[in-house]
């Protein structure tokens, strides 16, 4: 049976990139507030580093889950993605979700790197 | 019949026969009547996408030429050290206007203009859903653009650089220049957002039947992404404009450190807009490349899914880059690290696109015709800009290169390589589609080599002079610093480049009556725009059914079926302008949409809206107020006569045995979508202001400051309660209208309006009663602004209440035809959300931290 359109949504495409965006904003916000309000301008990042790594763990889990869902849909049917069938449409959406999740994964890892190296607010 | 039709379960019949030739001729005559372009003076009342798109593109290009002339004047000034060709002040005006014009009056508008022109064609639609909105956007753009450009001739040009940093622009430049920039360009930004709303809905809802989401032309994917980015990127700038303009006019100290303000907030808001802006400019040009490359490679694009990834991925990642314009402002090192990381990450999707293009060229049998020359020139130039971009994305390098001519070289390589060359390629490529003639091959080649060589001769030395320490935005430089030769070479290069542009302009403008007509699909493109016949005003003869990504290449008898009117909507029985609406995922037809025809109401609306902004620049408050009121009533009149019109019948046969409704209300309607998207942008601006509040908190030891009173919490909560009651009242009123209980609907809506007014008054009283002075400290200023923002939205909500009541009385809105009410209810959801957030911040935050 061919998948119905109402079971597919364009919104899935933005889930992984949104997780990345949330990760950047939370990390930036946490560090900004930490350095302005909790530690001094030259203070240690301690708590903020932990927070950013926790965000990273959550964000990566989410992105992997969305990517796995995409992969499942991309593998579900054999029709080429350019065909004019509901199966091809679903496969295409799954494929883009997978690719966007992969990109978001890399970008989130990039975003987490600074706290691995930097230990102070300076 | 395609599989798409079978899947939909719509009984659209087997391969339909061509209508008899007599009927065809009658159909064409009716279509021609419906879509006829008015003659004489009334020509300018046309709103159809092809005409508006053509004017829009031409005007944007004229502004480009004007901006280019300003650049030449700067190059003359810099040709030798200690030059006195222009004064320092004049030089400030030149670089400010050059940057502002190129970004706001050329780069963004030309993509919107061009998309308004060709997107419907690419989607096999007759027009976009709101042609009058496009026309309104164009007239606003024209008025605002002329105003900003003309300022230099009257000595009131802005002088603060295209990014207008305070406190320079808030305290040290007292003339009208900064106001011209802030108000003139805000006005144009409104037009840009209007066009973005139009284009987003166009891609999602105006696709031809069967064009599933996996078959959408790549151009449309990019336009969708860019449209969404505009909706989220422009509002932070508008919020910043509001702050800066209010500081200049009313002395509310948002950016004044002596009273708690912070100039850095401007930089954040500006660059949250400004960096995405770079990609808003760049992605449409990539879209052009993705359209043109497959045609000349004679093969479908390699890695369609990867390109979609790149478009959406860049669309997101570019929002994480803004701080890389602020590396030298003293932010914590770790914050810089986050944004440096994101700046490196964006190179991935950008690279993916370029590799897909190269792969397509390798797979196909490329015919190197003129547009390809421009594309390859652009690609190589862009690569240089991309690589220097990776250099300045590195914090240590940027600390050295910041504000030097190296950055000027970098950004021009990106923008000229990534934008100008593809746009020129598109001119050559699409010229036959628009005018039925070709541009000259010979002149095209000459222009290309002049522009390409001129560009490199200009900008390569600029990188070097930057590395030697030459700062940006300084009107001259001393002799003996090793900069003379580099600058002289740059100036010569700039004139070579300008000569190339001149050749191009001559080619476009020269009369072509004697030239042979171009073929209908001269490059043998595979996408729908090449169905267009330039001499027919209707766009498509019949709205096609799509089974392929490149239907002109792969669908059998496609052009014949289209021309003979075998597809949908081959007729205009009621002589009205109509197009098809479909669903976003599978493009199943849902509605036959009637769109607006020629009118002058858009001109009046644009004129009065422009008046409101322009009069404010000169502090002519009464004229500005009168102009605003006139604009409001003109727009209401336009909505009253031109939108949510109850059709004479419920359904219409659109051909192939398919019947579609003529009126749709709620989430299926394009008006509802337009409101949703507009309000998402509006919320983004509001969130930017809330960000400002918390930004001040992080920057101060005590914020809210002990020296300042807080807003009266009881009145704030009372105001919020009243606004929420009005919101609930609006939702209930919609239900009452649906149940056709007219009396109860009117009572409910009137009560909602009254509650709104009371709520607005209570909110304002909460500030005046507490004696909170917006001029004394930034705390008062930002609290006032959040409350006033909310009250203005509540006020607009009241106007909408009155409007729907009048509609119901006039029988223009009924229980079954309630599109107006659905849109107003949607608006009120956002008002409710705004009020709750504003009060939570203003009343709740001081309680939490004190």
Coordinates of C-alpha atoms in Angstrom, one line a residue, chain A residues 9-121:
Chain A
X9 CA 5.2 16.3 6.6
X10 CA 7.6 19.0 5.5
X11 CA 8.0 19.9 9.2
X12 CA 10.2 16.9 9.7
X13 CA 12.8 18.5 7.5
X14 CA 13.3 21.3 10.0
X15 CA 13.6 19.2 13.1
X16 CA 17.3 18.4 13.0
X17 CA 18.4 21.8 11.9
X18 CA 16.2 23.3 14.6
X19 CA 17.9 21.1 17.2
X20 CA 21.2 22.6 15.9
X21 CA 19.8 26.1 16.2
X22 CA 18.6 25.4 19.7
X23 CA 22.0 24.0 20.6
X24 CA 23.7 27.1 19.4
X25 CA 21.3 29.5 21.2
X26 CA 21.4 27.6 24.5
X27 CA 25.1 27.2 24.4
X28 CA 25.7 30.9 23.6
X29 CA 23.0 32.0 26.1
X30 CA 24.4 29.8 28.9
X31 CA 27.9 30.9 28.4
X32 CA 26.9 34.6 28.1
X33 CA 24.9 34.5 31.3
X34 CA 27.5 32.4 33.1
X35 CA 30.3 34.8 32.3
X36 CA 28.3 37.9 33.0
X37 CA 26.4 36.9 36.1
X38 CA 28.0 33.8 37.8
X39 CA 31.7 33.7 37.1
X40 CA 33.6 36.9 36.5
X41 CA 35.0 38.0 33.1
X42 CA 38.1 35.9 33.8
X43 CA 36.4 33.2 35.7
X44 CA 36.3 29.5 35.0
X45 CA 33.7 28.0 32.7
X46 CA 33.1 24.9 34.8
X47 CA 29.3 24.7 35.1
X48 CA 28.8 26.2 31.6
X49 CA 31.0 23.6 30.0
X50 CA 29.0 20.8 31.6
X51 CA 25.8 22.4 30.5
X52 CA 27.0 22.7 26.9
X53 CA 28.1 19.1 26.9
X54 CA 24.7 18.0 28.2
X55 CA 22.9 20.1 25.5
X56 CA 25.2 18.4 23.0
X57 CA 24.3 15.0 24.2
X58 CA 20.6 15.7 24.0
X59 CA 20.8 17.4 20.6
X60 CA 22.9 14.6 19.1
X61 CA 20.5 12.0 20.4
X62 CA 17.6 13.9 18.8
X63 CA 19.4 14.3 15.5
X64 CA 20.3 10.7 15.3
X65 CA 16.7 9.7 16.0
X66 CA 15.4 11.9 13.3
X67 CA 18.1 10.6 10.9
X68 CA 17.3 7.0 11.7
X69 CA 13.6 7.7 11.0
X70 CA 14.6 9.2 7.7
X71 CA 16.8 6.3 6.8
X72 CA 14.0 3.9 7.6
X73 CA 11.7 5.7 5.2
X74 CA 14.3 6.0 2.5
X75 CA 14.9 2.2 2.7
X76 CA 11.2 1.3 2.9
X77 CA 10.6 1.4 -0.9
X78 CA 12.7 0.7 -3.9
X79 CA 11.1 3.3 -6.3
X80 CA 13.6 5.9 -7.5
X81 CA 13.3 9.2 -5.7
X82 CA 12.5 11.1 -8.9
X83 CA 9.4 8.9 -9.7
X84 CA 5.9 10.3 -9.6
X85 CA 4.6 8.0 -6.8
X86 CA 3.7 8.5 -3.1
X87 CA 6.4 6.0 -2.3
X88 CA 9.1 8.0 -4.1
X89 CA 7.9 11.2 -2.3
X90 CA 8.2 9.4 1.0
X91 CA 11.6 8.1 0.1
X92 CA 12.7 11.5 -1.0
X93 CA 11.5 13.1 2.3
X94 CA 13.2 10.4 4.3
X95 CA 16.5 10.9 2.3
X96 CA 16.5 14.7 2.9
X97 CA 15.8 14.2 6.6
X98 CA 18.7 11.8 6.7
X99 CA 21.1 14.2 5.0
X100 CA 19.9 17.2 7.1
X101 CA 20.4 15.2 10.2
X102 CA 23.9 14.3 9.1
X103 CA 24.7 17.9 8.5
X104 CA 23.2 19.0 11.8
X105 CA 25.2 16.3 13.6
X106 CA 28.5 17.6 12.2
X107 CA 27.5 21.2 13.0
X108 CA 26.5 20.4 16.6
X109 CA 29.8 18.6 17.1
X110 CA 31.6 21.7 15.7
X111 CA 29.5 23.9 18.0
X112 CA 30.6 21.8 21.1
X113 CA 34.3 21.8 20.2
X114 CA 35.1 25.2 21.8
X115 CA 34.1 24.1 25.3
X116 CA 36.5 21.1 25.0
X117 CA 39.4 23.4 24.5
X118 CA 38.5 26.6 26.4
X119 CA 38.2 26.6 30.1
X120 CA 37.8 30.3 31.0
X121 CA 35.5 33.1 30.1

